[in-house]
Coordinates of C-alpha atoms in Angstrom, one line a residue:
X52 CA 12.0 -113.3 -41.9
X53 CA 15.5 -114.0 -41.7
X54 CA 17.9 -111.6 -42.7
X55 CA 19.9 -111.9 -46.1
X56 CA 23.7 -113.4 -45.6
X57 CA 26.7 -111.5 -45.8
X58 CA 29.9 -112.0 -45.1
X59 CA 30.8 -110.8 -41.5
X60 CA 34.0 -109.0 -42.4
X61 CA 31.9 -106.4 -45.2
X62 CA 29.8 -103.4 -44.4
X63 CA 26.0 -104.0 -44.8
X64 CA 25.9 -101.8 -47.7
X65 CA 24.4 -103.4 -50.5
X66 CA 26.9 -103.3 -53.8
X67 CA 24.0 -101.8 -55.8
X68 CA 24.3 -98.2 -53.7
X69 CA 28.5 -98.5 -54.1
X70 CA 30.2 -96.3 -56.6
X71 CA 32.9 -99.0 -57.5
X72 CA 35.5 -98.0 -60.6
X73 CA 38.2 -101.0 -61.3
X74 CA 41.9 -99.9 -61.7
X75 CA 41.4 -99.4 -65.5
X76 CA 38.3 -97.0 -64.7
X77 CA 35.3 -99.0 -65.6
X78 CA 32.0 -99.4 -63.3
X79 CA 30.6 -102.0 -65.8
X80 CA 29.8 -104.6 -63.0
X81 CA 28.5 -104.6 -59.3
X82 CA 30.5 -106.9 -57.0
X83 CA 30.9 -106.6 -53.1
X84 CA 34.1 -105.3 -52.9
X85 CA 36.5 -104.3 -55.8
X86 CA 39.4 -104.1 -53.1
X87 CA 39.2 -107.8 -52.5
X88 CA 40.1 -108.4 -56.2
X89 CA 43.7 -109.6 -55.5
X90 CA 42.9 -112.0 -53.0
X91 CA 40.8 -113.7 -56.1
X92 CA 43.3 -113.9 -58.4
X93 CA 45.2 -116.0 -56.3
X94 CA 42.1 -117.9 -56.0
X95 CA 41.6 -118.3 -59.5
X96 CA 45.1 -119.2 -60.3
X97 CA 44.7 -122.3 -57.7
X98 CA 41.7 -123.3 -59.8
X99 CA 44.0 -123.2 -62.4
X100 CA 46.7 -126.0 -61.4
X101 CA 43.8 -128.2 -61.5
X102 CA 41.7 -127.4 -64.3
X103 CA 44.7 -128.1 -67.2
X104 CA 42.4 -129.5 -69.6
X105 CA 41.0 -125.9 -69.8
X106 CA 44.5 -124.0 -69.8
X107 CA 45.4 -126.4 -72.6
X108 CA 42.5 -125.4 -74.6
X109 CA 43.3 -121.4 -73.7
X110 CA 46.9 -121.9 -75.0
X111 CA 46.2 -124.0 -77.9
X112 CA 42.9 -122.2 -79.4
X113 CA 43.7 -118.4 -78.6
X114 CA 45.7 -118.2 -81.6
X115 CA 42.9 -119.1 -83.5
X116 CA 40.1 -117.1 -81.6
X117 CA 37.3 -119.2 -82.2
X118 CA 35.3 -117.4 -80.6
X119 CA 36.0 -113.8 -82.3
X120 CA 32.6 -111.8 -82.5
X121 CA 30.8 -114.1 -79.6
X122 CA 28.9 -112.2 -77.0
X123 CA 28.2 -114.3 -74.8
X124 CA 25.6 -113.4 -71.6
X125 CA 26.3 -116.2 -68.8
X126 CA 24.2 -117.4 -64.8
X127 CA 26.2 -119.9 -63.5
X128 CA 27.8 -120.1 -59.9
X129 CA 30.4 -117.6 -59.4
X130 CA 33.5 -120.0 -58.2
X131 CA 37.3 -119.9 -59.2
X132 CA 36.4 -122.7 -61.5
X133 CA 34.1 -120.8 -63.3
X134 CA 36.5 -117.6 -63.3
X135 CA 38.9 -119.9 -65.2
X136 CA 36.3 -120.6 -67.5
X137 CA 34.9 -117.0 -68.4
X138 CA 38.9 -115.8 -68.8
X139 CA 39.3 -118.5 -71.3
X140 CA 36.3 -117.6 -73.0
X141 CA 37.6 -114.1 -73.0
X142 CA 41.4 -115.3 -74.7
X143 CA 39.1 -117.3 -77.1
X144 CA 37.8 -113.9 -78.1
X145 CA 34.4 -113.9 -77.0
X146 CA 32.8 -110.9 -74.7
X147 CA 31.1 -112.1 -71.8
X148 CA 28.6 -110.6 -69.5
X149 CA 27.8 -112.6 -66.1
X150 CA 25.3 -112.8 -63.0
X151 CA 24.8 -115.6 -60.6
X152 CA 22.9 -118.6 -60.7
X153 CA 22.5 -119.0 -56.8
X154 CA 22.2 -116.1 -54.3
X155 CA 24.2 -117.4 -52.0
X156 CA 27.4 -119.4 -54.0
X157 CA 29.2 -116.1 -55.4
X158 CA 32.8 -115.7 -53.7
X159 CA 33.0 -112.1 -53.5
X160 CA 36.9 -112.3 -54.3
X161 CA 36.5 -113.9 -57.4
X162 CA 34.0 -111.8 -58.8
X163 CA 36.2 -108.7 -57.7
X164 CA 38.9 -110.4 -59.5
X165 CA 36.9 -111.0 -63.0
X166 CA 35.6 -106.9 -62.4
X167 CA 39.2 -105.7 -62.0
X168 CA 40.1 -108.0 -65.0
X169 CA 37.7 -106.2 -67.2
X170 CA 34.4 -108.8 -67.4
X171 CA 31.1 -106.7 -66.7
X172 CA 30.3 -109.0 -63.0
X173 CA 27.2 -108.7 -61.6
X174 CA 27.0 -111.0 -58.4
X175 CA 27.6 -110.8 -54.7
X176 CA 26.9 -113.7 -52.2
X177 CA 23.6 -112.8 -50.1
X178 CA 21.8 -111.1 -52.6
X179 CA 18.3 -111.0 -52.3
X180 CA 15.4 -112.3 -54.7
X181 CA 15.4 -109.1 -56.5
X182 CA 18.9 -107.8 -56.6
X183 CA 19.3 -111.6 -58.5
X184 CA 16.7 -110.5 -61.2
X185 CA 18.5 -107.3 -61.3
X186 CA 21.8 -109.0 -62.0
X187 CA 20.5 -111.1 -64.3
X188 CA 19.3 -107.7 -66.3
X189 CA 21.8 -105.9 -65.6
X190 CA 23.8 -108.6 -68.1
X191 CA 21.4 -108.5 -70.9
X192 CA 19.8 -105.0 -71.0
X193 CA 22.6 -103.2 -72.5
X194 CA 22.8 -100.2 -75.2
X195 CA 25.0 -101.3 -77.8
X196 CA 25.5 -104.6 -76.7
X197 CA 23.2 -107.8 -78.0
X198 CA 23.9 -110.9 -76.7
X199 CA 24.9 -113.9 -79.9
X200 CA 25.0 -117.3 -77.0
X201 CA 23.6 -118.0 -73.8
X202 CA 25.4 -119.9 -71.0
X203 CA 22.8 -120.9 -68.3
X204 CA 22.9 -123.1 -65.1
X205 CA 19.1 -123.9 -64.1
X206 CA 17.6 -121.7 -67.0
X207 CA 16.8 -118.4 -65.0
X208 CA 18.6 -116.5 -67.2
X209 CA 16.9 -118.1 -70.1
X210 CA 13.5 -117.8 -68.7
X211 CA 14.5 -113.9 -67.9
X212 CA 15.5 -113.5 -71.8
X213 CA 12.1 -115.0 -73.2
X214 CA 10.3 -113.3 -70.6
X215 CA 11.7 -109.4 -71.2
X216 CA 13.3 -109.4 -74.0
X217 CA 12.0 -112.1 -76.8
X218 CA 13.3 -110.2 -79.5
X219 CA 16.9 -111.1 -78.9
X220 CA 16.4 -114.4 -79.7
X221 CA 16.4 -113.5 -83.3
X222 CA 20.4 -112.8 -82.8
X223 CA 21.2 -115.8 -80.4
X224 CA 22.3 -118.7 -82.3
X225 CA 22.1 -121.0 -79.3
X226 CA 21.6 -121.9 -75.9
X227 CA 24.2 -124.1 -73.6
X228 CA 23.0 -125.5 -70.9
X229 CA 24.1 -127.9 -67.8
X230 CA 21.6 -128.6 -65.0
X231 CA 18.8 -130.9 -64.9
X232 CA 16.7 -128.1 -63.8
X233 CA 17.4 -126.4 -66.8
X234 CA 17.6 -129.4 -69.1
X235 CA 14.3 -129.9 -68.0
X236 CA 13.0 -126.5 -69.1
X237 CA 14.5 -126.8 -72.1
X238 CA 12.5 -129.9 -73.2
X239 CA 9.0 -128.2 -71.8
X240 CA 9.9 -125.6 -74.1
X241 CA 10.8 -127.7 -76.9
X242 CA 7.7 -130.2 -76.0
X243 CA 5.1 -126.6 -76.7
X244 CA 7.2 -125.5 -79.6
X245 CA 8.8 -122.3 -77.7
X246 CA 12.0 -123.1 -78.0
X247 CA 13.2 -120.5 -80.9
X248 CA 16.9 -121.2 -80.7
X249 CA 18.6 -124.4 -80.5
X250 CA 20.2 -125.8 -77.2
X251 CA 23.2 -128.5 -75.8
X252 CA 22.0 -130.5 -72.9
X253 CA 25.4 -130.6 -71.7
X254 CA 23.7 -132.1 -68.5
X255 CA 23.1 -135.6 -69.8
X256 CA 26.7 -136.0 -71.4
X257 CA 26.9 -139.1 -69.0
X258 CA 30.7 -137.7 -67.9
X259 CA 29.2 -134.9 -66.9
X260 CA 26.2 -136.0 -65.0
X261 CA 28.7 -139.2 -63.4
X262 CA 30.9 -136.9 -61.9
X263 CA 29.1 -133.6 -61.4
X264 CA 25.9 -134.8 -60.1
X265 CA 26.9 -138.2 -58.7
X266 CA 30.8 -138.3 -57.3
X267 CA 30.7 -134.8 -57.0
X268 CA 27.9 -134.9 -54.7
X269 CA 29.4 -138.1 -52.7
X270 CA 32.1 -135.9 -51.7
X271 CA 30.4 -132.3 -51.4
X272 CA 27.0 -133.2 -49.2
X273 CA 30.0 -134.3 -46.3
X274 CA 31.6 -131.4 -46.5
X275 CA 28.5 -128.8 -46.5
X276 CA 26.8 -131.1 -43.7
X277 CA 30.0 -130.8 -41.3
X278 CA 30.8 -127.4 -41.7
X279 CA 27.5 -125.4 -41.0
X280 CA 26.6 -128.2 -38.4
X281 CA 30.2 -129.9 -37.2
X282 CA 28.2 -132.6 -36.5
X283 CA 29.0 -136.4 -36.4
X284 CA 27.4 -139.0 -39.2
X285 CA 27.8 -142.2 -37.5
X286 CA 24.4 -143.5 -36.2
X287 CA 22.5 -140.9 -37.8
X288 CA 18.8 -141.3 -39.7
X289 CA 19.0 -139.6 -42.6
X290 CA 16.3 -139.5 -45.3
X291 CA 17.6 -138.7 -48.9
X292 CA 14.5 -137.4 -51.1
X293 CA 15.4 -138.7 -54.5
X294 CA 17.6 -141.3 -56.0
X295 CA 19.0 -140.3 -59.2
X296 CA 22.5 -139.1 -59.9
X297 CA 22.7 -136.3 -56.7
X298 CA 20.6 -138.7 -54.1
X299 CA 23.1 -141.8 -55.2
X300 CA 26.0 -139.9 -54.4
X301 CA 24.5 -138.3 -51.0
X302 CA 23.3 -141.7 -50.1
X303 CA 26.9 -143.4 -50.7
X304 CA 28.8 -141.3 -49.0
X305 CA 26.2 -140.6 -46.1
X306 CA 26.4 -145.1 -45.7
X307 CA 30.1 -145.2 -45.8
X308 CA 29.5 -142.9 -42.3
X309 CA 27.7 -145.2 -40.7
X310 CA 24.9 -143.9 -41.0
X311 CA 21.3 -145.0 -41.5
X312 CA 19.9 -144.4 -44.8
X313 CA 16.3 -144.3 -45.8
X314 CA 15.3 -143.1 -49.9
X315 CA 12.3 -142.0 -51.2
X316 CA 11.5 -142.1 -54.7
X317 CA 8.7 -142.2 -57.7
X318 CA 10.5 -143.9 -60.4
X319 CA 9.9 -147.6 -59.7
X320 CA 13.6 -148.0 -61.2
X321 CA 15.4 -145.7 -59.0
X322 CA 13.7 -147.2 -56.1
X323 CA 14.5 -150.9 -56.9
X324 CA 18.3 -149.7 -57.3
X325 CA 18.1 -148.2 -53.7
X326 CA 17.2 -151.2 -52.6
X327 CA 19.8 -153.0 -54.3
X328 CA 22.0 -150.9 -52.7
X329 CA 20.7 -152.0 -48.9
X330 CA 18.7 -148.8 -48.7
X331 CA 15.2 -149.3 -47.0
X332 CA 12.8 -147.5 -49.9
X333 CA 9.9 -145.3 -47.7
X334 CA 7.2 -142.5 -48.0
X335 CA 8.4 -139.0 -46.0
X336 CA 5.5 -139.1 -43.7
X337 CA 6.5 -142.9 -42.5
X338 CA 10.0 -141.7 -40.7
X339 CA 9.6 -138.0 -41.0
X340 CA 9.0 -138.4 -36.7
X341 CA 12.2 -140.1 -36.4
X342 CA 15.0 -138.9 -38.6
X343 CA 18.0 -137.1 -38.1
X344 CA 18.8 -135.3 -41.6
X345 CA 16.7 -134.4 -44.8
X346 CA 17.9 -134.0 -48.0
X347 CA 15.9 -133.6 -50.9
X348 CA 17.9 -134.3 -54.4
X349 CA 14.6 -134.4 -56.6
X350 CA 14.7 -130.9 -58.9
X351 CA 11.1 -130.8 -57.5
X352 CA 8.5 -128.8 -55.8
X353 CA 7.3 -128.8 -52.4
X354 CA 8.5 -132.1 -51.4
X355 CA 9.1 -131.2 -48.3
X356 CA 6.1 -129.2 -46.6
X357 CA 5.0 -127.6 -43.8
X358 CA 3.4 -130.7 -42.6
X359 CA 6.3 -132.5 -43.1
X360 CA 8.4 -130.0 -40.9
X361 CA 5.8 -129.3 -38.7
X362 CA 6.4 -133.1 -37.6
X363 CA 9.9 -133.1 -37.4
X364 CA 11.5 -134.1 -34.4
X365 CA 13.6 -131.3 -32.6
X366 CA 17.2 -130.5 -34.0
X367 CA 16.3 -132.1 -37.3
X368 CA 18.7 -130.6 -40.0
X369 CA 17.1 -129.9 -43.6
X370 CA 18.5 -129.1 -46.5
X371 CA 18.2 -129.5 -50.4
X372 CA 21.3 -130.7 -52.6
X373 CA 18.8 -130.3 -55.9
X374 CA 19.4 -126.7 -58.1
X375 CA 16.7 -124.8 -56.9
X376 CA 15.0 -123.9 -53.9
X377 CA 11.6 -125.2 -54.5
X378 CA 11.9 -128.5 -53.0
X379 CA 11.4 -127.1 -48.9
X380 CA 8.6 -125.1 -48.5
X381 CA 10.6 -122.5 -46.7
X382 CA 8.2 -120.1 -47.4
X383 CA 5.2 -121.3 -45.3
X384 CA 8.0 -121.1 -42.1
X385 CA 7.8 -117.6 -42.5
X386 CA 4.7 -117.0 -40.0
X387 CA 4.6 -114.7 -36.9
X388 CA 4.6 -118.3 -34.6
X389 CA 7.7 -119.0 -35.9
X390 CA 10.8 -117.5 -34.3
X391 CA 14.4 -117.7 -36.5
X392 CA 17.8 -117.5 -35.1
X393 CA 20.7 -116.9 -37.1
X394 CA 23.3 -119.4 -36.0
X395 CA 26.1 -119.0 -38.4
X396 CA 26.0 -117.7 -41.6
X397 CA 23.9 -120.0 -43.9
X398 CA 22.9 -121.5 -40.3
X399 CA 19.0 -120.6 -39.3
X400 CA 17.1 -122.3 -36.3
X401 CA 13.3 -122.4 -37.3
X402 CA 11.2 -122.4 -33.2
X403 CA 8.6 -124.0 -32.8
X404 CA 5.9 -122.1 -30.0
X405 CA 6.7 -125.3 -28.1
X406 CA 10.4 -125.1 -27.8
X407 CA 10.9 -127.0 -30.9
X408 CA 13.3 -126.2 -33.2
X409 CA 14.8 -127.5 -37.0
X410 CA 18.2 -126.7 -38.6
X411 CA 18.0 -125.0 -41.8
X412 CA 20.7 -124.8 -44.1
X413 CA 21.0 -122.1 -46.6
X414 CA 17.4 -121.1 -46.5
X415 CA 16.8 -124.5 -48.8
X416 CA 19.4 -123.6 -51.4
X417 CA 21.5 -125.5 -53.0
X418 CA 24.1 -127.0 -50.0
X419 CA 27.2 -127.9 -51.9
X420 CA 27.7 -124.9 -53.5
X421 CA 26.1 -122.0 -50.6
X422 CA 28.1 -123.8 -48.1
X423 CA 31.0 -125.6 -49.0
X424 CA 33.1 -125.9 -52.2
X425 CA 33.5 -129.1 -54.9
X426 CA 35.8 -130.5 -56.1
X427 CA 38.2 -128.6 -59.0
X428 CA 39.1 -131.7 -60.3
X429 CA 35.5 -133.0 -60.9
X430 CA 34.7 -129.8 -62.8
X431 CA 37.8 -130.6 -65.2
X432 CA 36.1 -133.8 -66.3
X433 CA 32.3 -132.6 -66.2
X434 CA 33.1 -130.0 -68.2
X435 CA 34.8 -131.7 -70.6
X436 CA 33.6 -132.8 -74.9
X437 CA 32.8 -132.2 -78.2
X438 CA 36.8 -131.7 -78.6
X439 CA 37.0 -134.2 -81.5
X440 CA 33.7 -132.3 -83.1
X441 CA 35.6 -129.0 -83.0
X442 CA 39.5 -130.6 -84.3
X443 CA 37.7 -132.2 -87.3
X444 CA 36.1 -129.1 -88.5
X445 CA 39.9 -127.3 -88.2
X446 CA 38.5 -124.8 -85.5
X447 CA 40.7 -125.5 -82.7
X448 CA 43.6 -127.4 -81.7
X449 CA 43.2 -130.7 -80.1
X450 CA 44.9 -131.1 -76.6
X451 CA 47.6 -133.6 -76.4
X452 CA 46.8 -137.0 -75.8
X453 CA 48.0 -137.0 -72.1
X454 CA 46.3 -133.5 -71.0
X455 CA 42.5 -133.3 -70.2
X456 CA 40.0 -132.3 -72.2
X457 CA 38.5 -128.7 -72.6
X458 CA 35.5 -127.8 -70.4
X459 CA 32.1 -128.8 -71.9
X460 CA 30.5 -125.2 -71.8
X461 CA 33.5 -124.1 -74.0
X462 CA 33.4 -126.4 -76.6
X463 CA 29.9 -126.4 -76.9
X464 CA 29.4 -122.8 -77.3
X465 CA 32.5 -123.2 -80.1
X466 CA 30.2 -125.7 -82.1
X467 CA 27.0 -123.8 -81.7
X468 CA 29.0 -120.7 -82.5
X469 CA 30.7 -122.2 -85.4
X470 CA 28.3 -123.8 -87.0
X471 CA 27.0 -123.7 -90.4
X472 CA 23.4 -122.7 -90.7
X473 CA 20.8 -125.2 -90.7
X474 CA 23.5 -127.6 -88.6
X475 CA 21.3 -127.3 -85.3
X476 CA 17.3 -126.5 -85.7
X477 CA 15.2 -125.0 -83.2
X478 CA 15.8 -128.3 -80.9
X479 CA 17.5 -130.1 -77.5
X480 CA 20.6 -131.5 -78.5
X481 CA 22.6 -134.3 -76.8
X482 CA 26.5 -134.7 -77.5
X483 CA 27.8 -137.8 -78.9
X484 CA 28.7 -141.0 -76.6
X485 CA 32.1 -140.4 -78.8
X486 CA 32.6 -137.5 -77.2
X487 CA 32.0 -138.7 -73.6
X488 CA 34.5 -141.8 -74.1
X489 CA 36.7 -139.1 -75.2
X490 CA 36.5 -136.5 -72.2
X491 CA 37.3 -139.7 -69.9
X492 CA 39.9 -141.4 -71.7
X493 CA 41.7 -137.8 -71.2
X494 CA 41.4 -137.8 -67.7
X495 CA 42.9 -141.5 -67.5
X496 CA 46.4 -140.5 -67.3
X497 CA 45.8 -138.6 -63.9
X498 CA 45.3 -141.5 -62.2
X499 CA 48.0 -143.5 -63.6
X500 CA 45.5 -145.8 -65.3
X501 CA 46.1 -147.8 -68.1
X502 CA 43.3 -148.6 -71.0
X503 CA 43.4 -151.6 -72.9
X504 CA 42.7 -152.1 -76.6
X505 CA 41.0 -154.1 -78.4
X506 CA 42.7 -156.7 -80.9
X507 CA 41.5 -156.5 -84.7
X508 CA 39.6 -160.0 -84.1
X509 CA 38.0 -158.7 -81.2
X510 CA 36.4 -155.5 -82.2
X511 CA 35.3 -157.5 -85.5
X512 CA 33.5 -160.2 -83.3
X513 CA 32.1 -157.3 -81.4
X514 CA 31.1 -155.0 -84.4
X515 CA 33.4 -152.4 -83.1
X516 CA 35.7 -149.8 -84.6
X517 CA 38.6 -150.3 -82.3
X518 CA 38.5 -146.6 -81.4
X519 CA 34.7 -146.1 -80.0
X520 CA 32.4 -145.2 -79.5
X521 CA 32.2 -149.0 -77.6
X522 CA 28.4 -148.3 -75.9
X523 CA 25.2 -147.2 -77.9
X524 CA 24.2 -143.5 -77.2
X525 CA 21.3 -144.7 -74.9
X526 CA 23.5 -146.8 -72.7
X527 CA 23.8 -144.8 -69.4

């Protein structure tokens, strides 16, 4: 089996063995390296400059502390964007607790940054399957401490809470959140009557899932592909598993290349957009011989199998742009025939007993984010609603009409926080296209753009209020 990643410049020791005290004396977290926590801060205050939507919220609403009394327990990946967000969660008054939502997308700095700062960290990049469910517990299993809100990206830390410790859902007044992985639970859960608290799909906030899962990923899958592989796009074959938000945005930027794009897909609707698009619509096993590049984008489950790699030609490159790492069997290449190489980090060659080999990146974990970076910017606006929700009911401040708009995981944890019992049952909740119009018209000024209005004659002939929402909540 291939060896767990770590970064070159570290010792081998894992963090849980380290006795690690931060300047004020604590040990309340488990990072790689405490030492490296002022080369995060300057991280973090990058991240800053471009997330002013969510400075303006910190400045404006920390007076106020609506979220005095929050404990809030939080898996998401542990980047200088979400640094900014914990910190102002923390000037908003809430106490945090936070692991990882992906093994390998920690930056050690950071989390050494947020540990020196005083927020109980528990993630390193490389950990293993269960140093990850020891994070995870390390956040929630504390004397004296019970968590109130529940910040989640892919619903591990969900699934951990139901799973060990039920009974702290009589306290939690509500669950936030943001993948379609964990969207997805969320609904099972709600479909067999488990779900015991109510939850924001922040996911489906069509801002959100525009420029998270679809322009972010335009620009991201380039930038993971080229720097664990330096490799050139132009004339490859590349099959993109899934066409939904992710596989649209892989498959765009992966065209503009040059290169040549084939989709799979089981929604008949999704697949008659790909074609629309001038992308040839296949099944795997009809151009698995021939391609190039595999990317699955489908929040599946064994989509690509042993079969399927088994047939690969040599130097194929696989990886998976979807949340978790179901979607490659990686597991079945684990087999004494099989030889792996470490190339780079988050580089393994899989050999074949013939000679043959395939490029695996990240051990079939989530590329943009184990191998690359995205875009600040883009987590400014997917992060971004539920403002107007929050100004009408006094709570906070609204920012000023030419700054952006507050980070979606905020606010929503403000309104389930805030609100009055009985507001939210024991359901999914969507956010209000009101709020999405809002969160975009915010960003406009950033680009210079300018919106026109409607004229009193024509939002009557329309049936509009001249304000929005200007598209039903169903239109995507």
């Amino acid at each position: 089996a291939a060896a767990s990643y770590t970064d070159s410049s570290d010792d081998e020791t894992s963090p849980r063995d380290k006795q690690q005290k931060n300047s004020k004396g604590s040990s309340d977290f488990c990072v790689k390296n405490i030492k490296q926590a002022e080369f995060g801060r300057r991280e973090i205050e990058i991240a800053e400059q471009e997330m002013p939507a969510l400075m303006a919220l910190r400045k404006r609403a920390q007076g106020e502390k609506p979220l005095a009394g929050a404990k809030i327990v939080g898996c998401t990946h542990i980047t200088a964007q979400t640094a900014v967000l914990m910190e102002t969660l923390g000037a908003l008054g809430a106490q945090c607790r936070w692991a990882a939502c992906n093994i390998y997308s920690t930056l050690n700095e950071v989390a050494a940054a947020l540990a020196e700062s005083g927020f109980p960290v528990f993630a390193w990049k490389g950990e293993s399957e269960d140093d990850f469910w020891w994070c995870i517990d390390r956040c929630v299993n504390v004397e004296g401490w019970q968590p109130n809100l529940i910040l989640d990206d892919g619903g591990d830390l969900t699934h951990w809470i139901y799973k060990k410790y039920p009974n702290m859902f009589k306290k939690i007044k509500g669950i936030v959140e943001e993948s379609v992985t964990g969207v997805h639970r969320l609904y099972q859960l709600s479909k067999a009557g488990k779900l015991c608290v109510p939850a924001m799909n922040v996911n489906d906030s069509v801002t959100k899932q525009k420029f998270d899962n679809l322009y972010c990923c335009r620009e991201s899958i380039l930038d993971g592909l080229k720097r664990t592989t330096d490799m050139m796009f132009g004339g490859k074959q590349v099959v993109v598993c899934g066409y939904g938000e992710v596989g649209k945005g892989c498959c765009a930027a992966l065209k503009a290349m040059g290169s040549i794009v084939y989709v799979t897909e089981i929604d008949p609707i999704c697949a008659l957009q790909a074609c629309m698009d001038g992308f040839r619509l296949v099944k795997l096993n009809e151009v698995i011989r021939q391609v190039d590049i595999v990317i699955t984008c489908t929040g599946n489950k064994n989509v690509v199998t042993r079969e399927h790699l088994d047939r690969m030609k040599n130097g194929c490159i696989v990886c998976n742009m979807g949340h978790s790492n179901t979607e490659i069997d990686v597991a079945s290449l684990r087999t004494p025939e099989l030889t792996w190489e470490r190339v780079r980090s988050q580089v393994d060659h899989v050999i074949w007993p013939d000679g043959k080999r395939i490029v695996l990146l990240a051990e079939g974990r989530l590329l943009n984010l184990s191998c690359s970076t995205v875009p600040t910017f883009v987590l400014s606006i997917t992060a971004t609603t539920q403002v107007s929700r929050a100004r009408r009911r006094g709570r906070c401040s609204p920012p000023g009409p030419r700054s952006p708009g507050p980070l979606f995981q905020a606010l929503a944890l403000i309104e389930l926080y805030n609100a009055p019992e009985g507001r939210y049952k024991q359901d999914v909740y969507l956010l209000p296209k009101k709020m999405d119009e809002y969160v975009a018209s915010l960003h406009l000024p950033t680009f210079d753009a300018h919106l026109t209005e409607l004229t009193d004659e024509q939002a009557k002939y329309l049936g509009l209020n001249k304000n929005g929402p200007f598209k039903p909540n169903y239109y995507r």
